[in-house]
XYZ file of C-alpha atoms in Angstrom:
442
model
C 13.290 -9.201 3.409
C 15.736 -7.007 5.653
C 13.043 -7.445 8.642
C 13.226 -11.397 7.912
C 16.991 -11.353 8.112
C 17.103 -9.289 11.383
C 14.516 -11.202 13.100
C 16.488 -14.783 12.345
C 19.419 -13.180 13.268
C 17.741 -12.141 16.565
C 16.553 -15.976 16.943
C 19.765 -17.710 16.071
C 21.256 -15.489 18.912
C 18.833 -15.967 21.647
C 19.421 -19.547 20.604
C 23.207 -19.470 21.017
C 22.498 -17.925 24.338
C 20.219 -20.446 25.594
C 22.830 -23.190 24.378
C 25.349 -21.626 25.968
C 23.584 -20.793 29.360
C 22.655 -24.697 29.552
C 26.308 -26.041 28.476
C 27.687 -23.992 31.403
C 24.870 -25.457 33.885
C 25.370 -28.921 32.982
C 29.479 -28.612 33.933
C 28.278 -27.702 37.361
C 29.826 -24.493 37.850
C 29.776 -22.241 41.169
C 29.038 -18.966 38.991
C 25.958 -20.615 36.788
C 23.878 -18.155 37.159
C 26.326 -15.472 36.673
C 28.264 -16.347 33.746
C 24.735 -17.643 32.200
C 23.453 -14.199 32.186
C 26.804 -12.623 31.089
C 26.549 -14.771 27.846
C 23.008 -14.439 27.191
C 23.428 -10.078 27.894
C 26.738 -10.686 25.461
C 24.866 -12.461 22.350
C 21.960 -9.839 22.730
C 24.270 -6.699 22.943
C 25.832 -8.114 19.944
C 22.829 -8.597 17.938
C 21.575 -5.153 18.952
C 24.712 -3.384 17.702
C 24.322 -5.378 14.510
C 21.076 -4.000 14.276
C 22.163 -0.463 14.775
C 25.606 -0.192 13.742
C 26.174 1.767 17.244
C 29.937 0.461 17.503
C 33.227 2.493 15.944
C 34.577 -0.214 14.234
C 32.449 -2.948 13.662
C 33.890 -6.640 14.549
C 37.682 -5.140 15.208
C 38.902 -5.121 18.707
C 40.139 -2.033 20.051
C 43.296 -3.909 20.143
C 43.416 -4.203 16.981
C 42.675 0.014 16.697
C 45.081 2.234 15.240
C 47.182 3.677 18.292
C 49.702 6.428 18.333
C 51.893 7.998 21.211
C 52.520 11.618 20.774
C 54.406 14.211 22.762
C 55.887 11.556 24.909
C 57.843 8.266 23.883
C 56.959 4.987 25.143
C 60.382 4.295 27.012
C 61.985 3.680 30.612
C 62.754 6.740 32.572
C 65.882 5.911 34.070
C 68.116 4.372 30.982
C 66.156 6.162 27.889
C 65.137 2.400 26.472
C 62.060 2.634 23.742
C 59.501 0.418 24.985
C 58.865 -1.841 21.712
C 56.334 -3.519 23.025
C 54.071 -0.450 23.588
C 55.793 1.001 19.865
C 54.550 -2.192 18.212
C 50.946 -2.918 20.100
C 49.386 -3.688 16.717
C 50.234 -3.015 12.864
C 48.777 0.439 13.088
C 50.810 2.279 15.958
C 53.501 4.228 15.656
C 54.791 7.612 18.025
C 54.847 10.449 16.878
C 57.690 13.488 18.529
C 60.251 15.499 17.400
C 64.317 14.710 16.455
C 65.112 15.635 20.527
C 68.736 14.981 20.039
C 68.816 17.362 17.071
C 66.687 20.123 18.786
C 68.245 19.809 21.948
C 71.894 20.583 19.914
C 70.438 23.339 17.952
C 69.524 25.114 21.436
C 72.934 24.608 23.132
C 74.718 26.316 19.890
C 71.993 28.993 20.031
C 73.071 29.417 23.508
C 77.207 29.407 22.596
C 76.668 31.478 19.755
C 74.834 34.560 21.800
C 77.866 34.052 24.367
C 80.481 34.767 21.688
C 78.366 37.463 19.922
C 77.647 39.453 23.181
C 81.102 38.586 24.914
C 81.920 42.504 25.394
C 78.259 42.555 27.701
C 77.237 39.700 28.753
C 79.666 38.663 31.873
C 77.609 40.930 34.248
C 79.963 41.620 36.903
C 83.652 41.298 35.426
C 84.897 38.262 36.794
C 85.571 35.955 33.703
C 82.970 33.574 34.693
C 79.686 33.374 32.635
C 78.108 31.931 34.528
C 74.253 30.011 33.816
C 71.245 28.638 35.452
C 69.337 25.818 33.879
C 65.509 24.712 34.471
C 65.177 21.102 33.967
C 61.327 19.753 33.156
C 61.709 16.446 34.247
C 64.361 13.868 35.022
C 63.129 10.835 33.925
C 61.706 12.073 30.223
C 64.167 11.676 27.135
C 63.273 15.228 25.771
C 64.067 16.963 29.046
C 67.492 14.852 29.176
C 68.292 15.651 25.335
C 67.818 19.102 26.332
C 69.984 19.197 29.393
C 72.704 17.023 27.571
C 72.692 19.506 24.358
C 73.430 22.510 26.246
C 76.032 21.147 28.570
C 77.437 19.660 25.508
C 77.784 22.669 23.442
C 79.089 25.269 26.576
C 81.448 22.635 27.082
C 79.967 21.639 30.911
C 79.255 18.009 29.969
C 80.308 15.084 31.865
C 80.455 11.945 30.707
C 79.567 8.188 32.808
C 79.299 5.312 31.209
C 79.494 6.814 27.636
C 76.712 9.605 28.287
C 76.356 12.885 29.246
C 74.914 13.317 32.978
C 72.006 14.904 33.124
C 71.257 15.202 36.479
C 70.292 18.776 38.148
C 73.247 19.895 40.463
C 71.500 22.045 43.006
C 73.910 24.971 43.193
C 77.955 25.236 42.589
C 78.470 28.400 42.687
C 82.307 27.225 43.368
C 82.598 25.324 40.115
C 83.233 22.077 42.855
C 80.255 20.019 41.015
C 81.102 16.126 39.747
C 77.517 15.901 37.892
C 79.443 19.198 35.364
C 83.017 20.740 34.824
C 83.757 24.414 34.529
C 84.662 24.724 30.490
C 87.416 27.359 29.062
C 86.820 29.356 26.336
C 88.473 31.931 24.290
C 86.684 34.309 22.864
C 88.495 37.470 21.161
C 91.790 37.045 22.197
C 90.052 36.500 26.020
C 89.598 32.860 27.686
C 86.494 32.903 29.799
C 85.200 30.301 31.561
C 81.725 28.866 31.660
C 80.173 27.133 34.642
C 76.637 26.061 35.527
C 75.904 28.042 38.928
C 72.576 25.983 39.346
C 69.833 23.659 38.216
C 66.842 21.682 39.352
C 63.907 19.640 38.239
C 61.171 21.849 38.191
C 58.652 19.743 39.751
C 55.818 21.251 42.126
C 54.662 20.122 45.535
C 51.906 18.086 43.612
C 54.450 16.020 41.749
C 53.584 18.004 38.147
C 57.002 18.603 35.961
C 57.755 21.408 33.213
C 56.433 23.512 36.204
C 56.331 27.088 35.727
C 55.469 28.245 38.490
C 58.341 26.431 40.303
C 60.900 27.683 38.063
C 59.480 31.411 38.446
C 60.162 30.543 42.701
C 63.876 29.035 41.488
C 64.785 32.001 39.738
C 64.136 34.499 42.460
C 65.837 32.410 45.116
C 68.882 31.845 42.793
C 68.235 35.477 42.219
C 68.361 36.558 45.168
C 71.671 33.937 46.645
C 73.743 34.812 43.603
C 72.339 37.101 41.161
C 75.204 39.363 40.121
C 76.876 35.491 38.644
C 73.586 34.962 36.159
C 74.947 36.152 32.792
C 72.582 33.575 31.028
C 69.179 31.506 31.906
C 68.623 28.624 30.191
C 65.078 26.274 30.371
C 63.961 22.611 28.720
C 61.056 24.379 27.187
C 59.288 27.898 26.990
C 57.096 27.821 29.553
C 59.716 27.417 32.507
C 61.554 30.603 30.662
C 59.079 32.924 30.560
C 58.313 32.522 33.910
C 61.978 33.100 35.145
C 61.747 35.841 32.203
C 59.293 37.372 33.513
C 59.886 37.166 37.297
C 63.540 38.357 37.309
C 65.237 38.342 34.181
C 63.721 40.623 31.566
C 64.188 43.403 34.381
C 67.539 42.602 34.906
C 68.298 42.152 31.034
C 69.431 38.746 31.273
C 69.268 36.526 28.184
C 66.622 33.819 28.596
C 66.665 30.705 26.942
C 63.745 28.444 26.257
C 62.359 25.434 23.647
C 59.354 24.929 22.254
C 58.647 28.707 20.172
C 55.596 29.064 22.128
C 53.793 32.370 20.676
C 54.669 34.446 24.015
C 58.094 33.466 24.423
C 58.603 34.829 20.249
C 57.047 37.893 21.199
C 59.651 37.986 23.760
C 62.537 37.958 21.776
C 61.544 41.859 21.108
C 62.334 42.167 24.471
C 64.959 40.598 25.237
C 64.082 36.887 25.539
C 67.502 35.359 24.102
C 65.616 32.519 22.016
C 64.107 29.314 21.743
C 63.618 26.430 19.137
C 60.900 25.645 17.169
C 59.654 21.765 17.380
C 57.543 22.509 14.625
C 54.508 21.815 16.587
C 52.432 22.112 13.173
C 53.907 19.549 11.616
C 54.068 16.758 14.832
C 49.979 17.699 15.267
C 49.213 17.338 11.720
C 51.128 13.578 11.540
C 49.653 13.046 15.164
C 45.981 12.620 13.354
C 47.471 11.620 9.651
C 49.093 8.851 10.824
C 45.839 7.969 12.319
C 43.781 8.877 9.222
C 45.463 6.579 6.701
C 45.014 3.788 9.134
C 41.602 3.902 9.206
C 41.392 4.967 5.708
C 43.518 1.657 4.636
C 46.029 3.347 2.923
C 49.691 3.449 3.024
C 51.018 4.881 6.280
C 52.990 7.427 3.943
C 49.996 9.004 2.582
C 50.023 12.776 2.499
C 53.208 12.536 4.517
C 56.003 11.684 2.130
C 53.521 10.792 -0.873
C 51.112 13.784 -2.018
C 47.244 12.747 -1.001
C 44.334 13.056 -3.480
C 44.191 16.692 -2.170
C 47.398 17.943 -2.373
C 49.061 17.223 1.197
C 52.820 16.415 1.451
C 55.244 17.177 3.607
C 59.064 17.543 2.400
C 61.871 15.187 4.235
C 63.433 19.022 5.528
C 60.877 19.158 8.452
C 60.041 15.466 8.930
C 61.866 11.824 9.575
C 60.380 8.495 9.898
C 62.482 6.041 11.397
C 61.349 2.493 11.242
C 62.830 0.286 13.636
C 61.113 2.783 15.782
C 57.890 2.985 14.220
C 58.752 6.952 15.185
C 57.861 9.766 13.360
C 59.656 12.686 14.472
C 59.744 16.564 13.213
C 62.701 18.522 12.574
C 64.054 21.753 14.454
C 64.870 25.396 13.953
C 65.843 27.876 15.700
C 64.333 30.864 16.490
C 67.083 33.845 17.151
C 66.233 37.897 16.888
C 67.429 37.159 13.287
C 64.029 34.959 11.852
C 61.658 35.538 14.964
C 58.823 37.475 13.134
C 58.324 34.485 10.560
C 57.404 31.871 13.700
C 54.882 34.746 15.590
C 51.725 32.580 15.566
C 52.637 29.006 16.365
C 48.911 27.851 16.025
C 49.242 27.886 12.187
C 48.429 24.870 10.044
C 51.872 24.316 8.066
C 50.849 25.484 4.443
C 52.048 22.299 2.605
C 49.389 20.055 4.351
C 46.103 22.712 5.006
C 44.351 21.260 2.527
C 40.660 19.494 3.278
C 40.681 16.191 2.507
C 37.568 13.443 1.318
C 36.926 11.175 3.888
C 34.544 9.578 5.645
C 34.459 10.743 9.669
C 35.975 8.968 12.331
C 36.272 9.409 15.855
C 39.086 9.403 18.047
C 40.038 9.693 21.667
C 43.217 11.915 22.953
C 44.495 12.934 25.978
C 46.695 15.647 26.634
C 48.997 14.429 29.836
C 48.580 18.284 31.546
C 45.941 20.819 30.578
C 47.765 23.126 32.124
C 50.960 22.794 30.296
C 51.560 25.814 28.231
C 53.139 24.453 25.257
C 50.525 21.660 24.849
C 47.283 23.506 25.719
C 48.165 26.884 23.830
C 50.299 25.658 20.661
C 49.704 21.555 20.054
C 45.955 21.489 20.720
C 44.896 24.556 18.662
C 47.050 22.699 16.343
C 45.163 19.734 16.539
C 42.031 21.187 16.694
C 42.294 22.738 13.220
C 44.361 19.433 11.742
C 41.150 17.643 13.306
C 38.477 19.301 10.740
C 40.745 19.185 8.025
C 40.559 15.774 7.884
C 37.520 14.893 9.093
C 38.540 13.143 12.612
C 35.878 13.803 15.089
C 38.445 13.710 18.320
C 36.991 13.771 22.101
C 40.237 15.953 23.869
C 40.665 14.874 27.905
C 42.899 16.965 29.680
C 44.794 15.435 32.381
C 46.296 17.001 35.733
C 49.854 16.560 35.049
C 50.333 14.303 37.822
C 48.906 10.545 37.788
C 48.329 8.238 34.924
C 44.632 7.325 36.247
C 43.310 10.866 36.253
C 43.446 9.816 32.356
C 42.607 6.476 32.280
C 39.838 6.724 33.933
C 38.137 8.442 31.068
C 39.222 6.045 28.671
C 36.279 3.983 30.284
C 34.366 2.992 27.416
C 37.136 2.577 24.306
C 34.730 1.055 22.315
C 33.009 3.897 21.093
C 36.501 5.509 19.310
C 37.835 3.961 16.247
C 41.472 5.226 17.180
C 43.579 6.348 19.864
C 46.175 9.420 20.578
C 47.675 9.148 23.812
C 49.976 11.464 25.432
C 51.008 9.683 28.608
C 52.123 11.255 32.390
C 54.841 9.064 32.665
C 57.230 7.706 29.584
C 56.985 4.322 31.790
C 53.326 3.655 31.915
C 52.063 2.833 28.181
C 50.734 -0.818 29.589
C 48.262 1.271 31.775
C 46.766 2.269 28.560
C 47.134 -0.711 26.365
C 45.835 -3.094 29.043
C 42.527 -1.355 28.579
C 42.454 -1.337 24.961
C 43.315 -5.608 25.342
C 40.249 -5.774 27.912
């Protein structure tokens, strides 16, 4: 019977094609013989996957695929905007971060809070200014502003135009002459002190990559080397930047470093004088990276083994994770990571306990990109991270690594998205989801 079936479903196909190939010879047009062949190649690919069962998702478009953003927010680079249209591509997509506002103020207290603990030390050469640096990871994304904003915000440097805090890098202002900040006073024991920003730039390389730490390592030691006895504190958007000034100038010259992101090396750090850095918990945004995911192409509630315990046990508790809606944004809460806790958050490529439980279902595949291979939080914390989240629940995930530096380098391996039953994409550029979702509409 089953070879019956298949070969009249292999006629009635060949027949639509023929029908189709005439239809479009009798309206006379220039590309007959073209378009004839397209339909005719069309109606037998299609029979032949029915035969085979070679596509992800049988008759659903790859439109129609569940999507999500990770890492980096669909949303315009210059005024912060969500892109909506990119947040609501289909019923199934949603982004998935971390609470940058609250992360980026839990880093600028972190920052205060060592300045009035350390006051008797910390203002190297006597004058009454304590006096920072700041690495900046790039201008146009919202988690690099949030960042810059927080600290300025909490050391009292902040500006304000048109109801926000500037974010922009100042170069240097080393005479506390700067419009972009304002020198803050402070008094600390009896003492007022004041607090200026001496410098900051986009760390961006020759190439055009951001969050480069390399450039940030050359910043430090021409800073350094212009105005080093004023550097009482270093302060970076994330980890990676840090360690590199850490390591190139500060650790030797015992100058608190300040980073984001709890990378593994930068906690080791802390031992050593590395001032501190926050936690994103990285374990929790990779595991609802791929859950998210999961329950979409499981057809269950979105809140599955997120807010509401799975058949195996997984649930996460609303003290490490939000969801808001009108964002379709799922974003994981902050801690900080001082001398005080810093041994509990030493391997940051640990599944988070509550939601390391295998669970039953059938595998999927899915493609993800991750924007810059070389970007240390991503490739040595959120990968691993994924990687292990990926087996656990039975996602079969093809990882691209990108260059950092232009959108194509990834979409050009997103060549054939018919083969994946869902998507993870982790753009260059906060401004260029359409480069992605105009493939998946193709």
């Amino acid at each position: 019977m089953k070879g019956e079936t298949d070969m009249k479903k292999k006629t009635i196909a060949l027949f639509l094609a023929a029908m189709m190939a005439a239809s479009m010879a009798a309206c006379g047009s220039s590309s007959d013989s073209s378009d004839s062949a397209a339909a005719s190649s069309a109606a037998a690919e299609s029979t032949e996957a029915e035969e085979t069962g070679d596509t992800a998702s049988g008759d659903v478009t790859n439109a129609e695929k569940p999507l999500v953003w990770f890492n980096r927010q669909p949303s315009n680079s210059s005024t912060g905007e969500l892109d909506m249209s990119a947040l609501s591509f289909n019923d199934d997509t949603y982004y998935v971060g971390f609470d940058a506002n609250q992360g980026a103020e839990l880093q600028g207290q972190m920052v205060m809070d060592y300045i009035e603990a350390n006051i008797d030390s910390i203002d190297q050469n006597g004058d009454g200014v304590i006096g920072y640096v700041l690495a900046i990871g790039d201008i146009g994304h919202n988690d690099s502003i949030a960042r810059t904003r927080g600290v300025r915000s909490a050391l009292g440097t902040a500006v304000e135009k048109d109801g926000a805090i500037v974010s922009d890098p100042i170069g240097t202002n080393t005479d506390g002459s700067s419009d972009i900040v304002q020198d803050a006073e402070v008094e600390i024991g009896g003492k007022t002190y004041t607090i200026r920003e001496l410098a900051s730039q986009e760390m961006k390389n020759s190439a055009g990559a951001t969050w480069d730490a390399a450039t940030a390592g050359n910043a430090i030691g021409t800073w350094s080397a212009s105005f080093g006895d004023e550097i009482d504190v270093v302060v970076s958007n994330n980890d990676g930047m840090g360690m590199s000034m850490f390591n190139a100038w500060s650790k030797e010259n015992e100058i608190p470093t300040f980073g984001y992101d709890a990378n593994s090396d930068a906690v080791a750090a802390i031992a050593e004088g590395y001032g501190g850095t926050i936690s994103q918990h990285a374990d929790v945004q990779a595991y609802l990276t791929l859950r998210v995911l999961r329950n979409a192409l499981d057809g269950v509630d979105v809140d599955t083994g997120i807010g509401t315990a799975d058949d195996a046990g997984n649930v996460l508790s609303d003290d490490v994770y939000k969801y808001v809606e009108d964002e379709r944004s799922y974003y994981a809460l902050n801690a900080a990571v001082t001398a005080d806790n810093y041994e509990e958050f030493t391997d940051s490529t640990a599944v988070y306990e509550p939601v390391s439980n295998q669970v039953d279902s059938e595998t999927k595949s899915v493609w993800l990109d991750i924007y810059n291979a070389s970007d240390n939080f991503l490739s040595s914390t959120y990968q691993p991270l994924l990687e292990k989240y990926d087996d656990l629940l039975n996602l079969d995930v093809e990882y691209i690594g990108g260059d950092g530096q232009t959108e194509s380098n990834i979409t050009n391996r997103l060549g054939n998205p018919d083969q994946y039953d869902a998507y993870a994409i982790n753009m260059v550029k906060t401004d260029n989801a359409a480069s992605y979702t105009a493939i998946l509409s193709q």
